[in-house]
mmCIF file of C-alpha atoms in Angstrom:
data_model
loop_
_atom_site.group_PDB
_atom_site.id
_atom_site.type_symbol
_atom_site.label_atom_id
_atom_site.label_comp_id
_atom_site.label_asym_id
_atom_site.label_seq_id
_atom_site.Cartn_x
_atom_site.Cartn_y
_atom_site.Cartn_z
ATOM 1 C CA MET A 1 6.465 15.787 -5.889
ATOM 2 C CA GLN A 2 8.004 13.448 -3.342
ATOM 3 C CA THR A 3 9.634 10.170 -4.285
ATOM 4 C CA THR A 4 7.252 7.273 -3.921
ATOM 5 C CA THR A 5 9.029 4.664 -1.847
ATOM 6 C CA ILE A 6 6.462 1.946 -1.398
ATOM 7 C CA THR A 7 8.148 -1.447 -1.346
ATOM 8 C CA PRO A 8 7.116 -4.994 -0.401
ATOM 9 C CA GLU A 9 8.640 -4.321 3.041
ATOM 10 C CA THR A 10 6.583 -1.140 3.610
ATOM 11 C CA THR A 11 3.826 -1.706 6.136
ATOM 12 C CA VAL A 12 0.209 -0.735 5.559
ATOM 13 C CA ASN A 13 0.478 1.900 8.298
ATOM 14 C CA GLU A 14 3.661 3.395 6.843
ATOM 15 C CA ALA A 15 2.127 3.704 3.369
ATOM 16 C CA ALA A 16 -1.083 5.192 4.740
ATOM 17 C CA ALA A 17 0.752 7.705 6.936
ATOM 18 C CA GLN A 18 3.131 8.835 4.220
ATOM 19 C CA PHE A 19 0.614 8.731 1.361
ATOM 20 C CA PRO A 20 -2.995 9.137 2.581
ATOM 21 C CA ALA A 21 -4.350 8.576 -0.945
ATOM 22 C CA THR A 22 -3.336 4.917 -0.601
ATOM 23 C CA LEU A 23 -6.217 4.455 1.831
ATOM 24 C CA ARG A 24 -8.582 4.270 -1.182
ATOM 25 C CA VAL A 25 -6.612 1.341 -2.573
ATOM 26 C CA PHE A 26 -6.507 -0.420 0.774
ATOM 27 C CA GLY A 27 -10.235 0.086 1.241
ATOM 28 C CA ALA A 28 -11.055 -1.200 -2.236
ATOM 29 C CA ARG A 29 -8.949 -4.297 -1.597
ATOM 30 C CA GLY A 30 -10.418 -4.997 1.848
ATOM 31 C CA ILE A 31 -7.189 -4.172 3.662
ATOM 32 C CA ASP A 32 -7.526 -2.261 6.918
ATOM 33 C CA SER A 33 -4.842 -0.731 9.071
ATOM 34 C CA CYS A 34 -6.515 -1.767 12.292
ATOM 35 C CA CYS A 35 -5.793 -5.486 12.206
ATOM 36 C CA GLY A 36 -2.971 -5.724 9.690
ATOM 37 C CA GLY A 37 -1.432 -2.289 9.655
ATOM 38 C CA ALA A 38 1.899 -3.351 11.076
ATOM 39 C CA LYS A 39 2.385 -6.078 8.475
ATOM 40 C CA PRO A 40 4.522 -5.621 5.352
ATOM 41 C CA LEU A 41 2.691 -5.296 2.043
ATOM 42 C CA ALA A 42 4.181 -8.562 0.766
ATOM 43 C CA GLU A 43 2.549 -10.454 3.628
ATOM 44 C CA VAL A 44 -0.731 -8.555 3.309
ATOM 45 C CA ALA A 45 -0.931 -9.270 -0.426
ATOM 46 C CA GLU A 46 -0.323 -12.979 0.142
ATOM 47 C CA ARG A 47 -2.924 -13.130 2.912
ATOM 48 C CA HIS A 48 -5.544 -11.445 0.750
ATOM 49 C CA GLY A 49 -4.698 -13.475 -2.361
ATOM 50 C CA LEU A 50 -3.528 -10.377 -4.229
ATOM 51 C CA ASP A 51 -0.799 -10.014 -6.809
ATOM 52 C CA LEU A 52 1.947 -8.080 -5.003
ATOM 53 C CA ASP A 53 3.233 -6.261 -8.094
ATOM 54 C CA GLU A 54 -0.292 -5.155 -8.990
ATOM 55 C CA LEU A 55 -0.970 -3.934 -5.448
ATOM 56 C CA LEU A 56 2.321 -2.019 -5.336
ATOM 57 C CA ALA A 57 1.584 -0.404 -8.710
ATOM 58 C CA GLU A 58 -1.859 0.705 -7.525
ATOM 59 C CA LEU A 59 -0.449 2.109 -4.292
ATOM 60 C CA ARG A 60 2.339 3.955 -6.096
ATOM 61 C CA ASP A 61 -0.129 5.394 -8.614
ATOM 62 C CA ALA A 62 -2.350 6.628 -5.787
ATOM 63 C CA ALA A 63 0.614 8.098 -3.927
ATOM 64 C CA GLU A 64 1.892 9.920 -7.000
ATOM 65 C CA THR A 65 -1.482 11.556 -7.624
ATOM 66 C CA GLU A 66 -1.452 13.249 -4.213
ATOM 67 C CA GLU A 67 -1.039 16.984 -4.227
#
């Protein structure tokens, strides 16, 4: 298992490229990589009115379940 290094500074595109399972979380939260993929997760969470810690936990959980 690889170390999950998703931080507030990680961009949507970086998370999606490194951990494809995170795409489910992004999709469920209405976050797409087309228009906001180059933005850091902290900014994306604020823009979408999401709790950053909750979003990071969901992304890390998804990433850790990848085979």
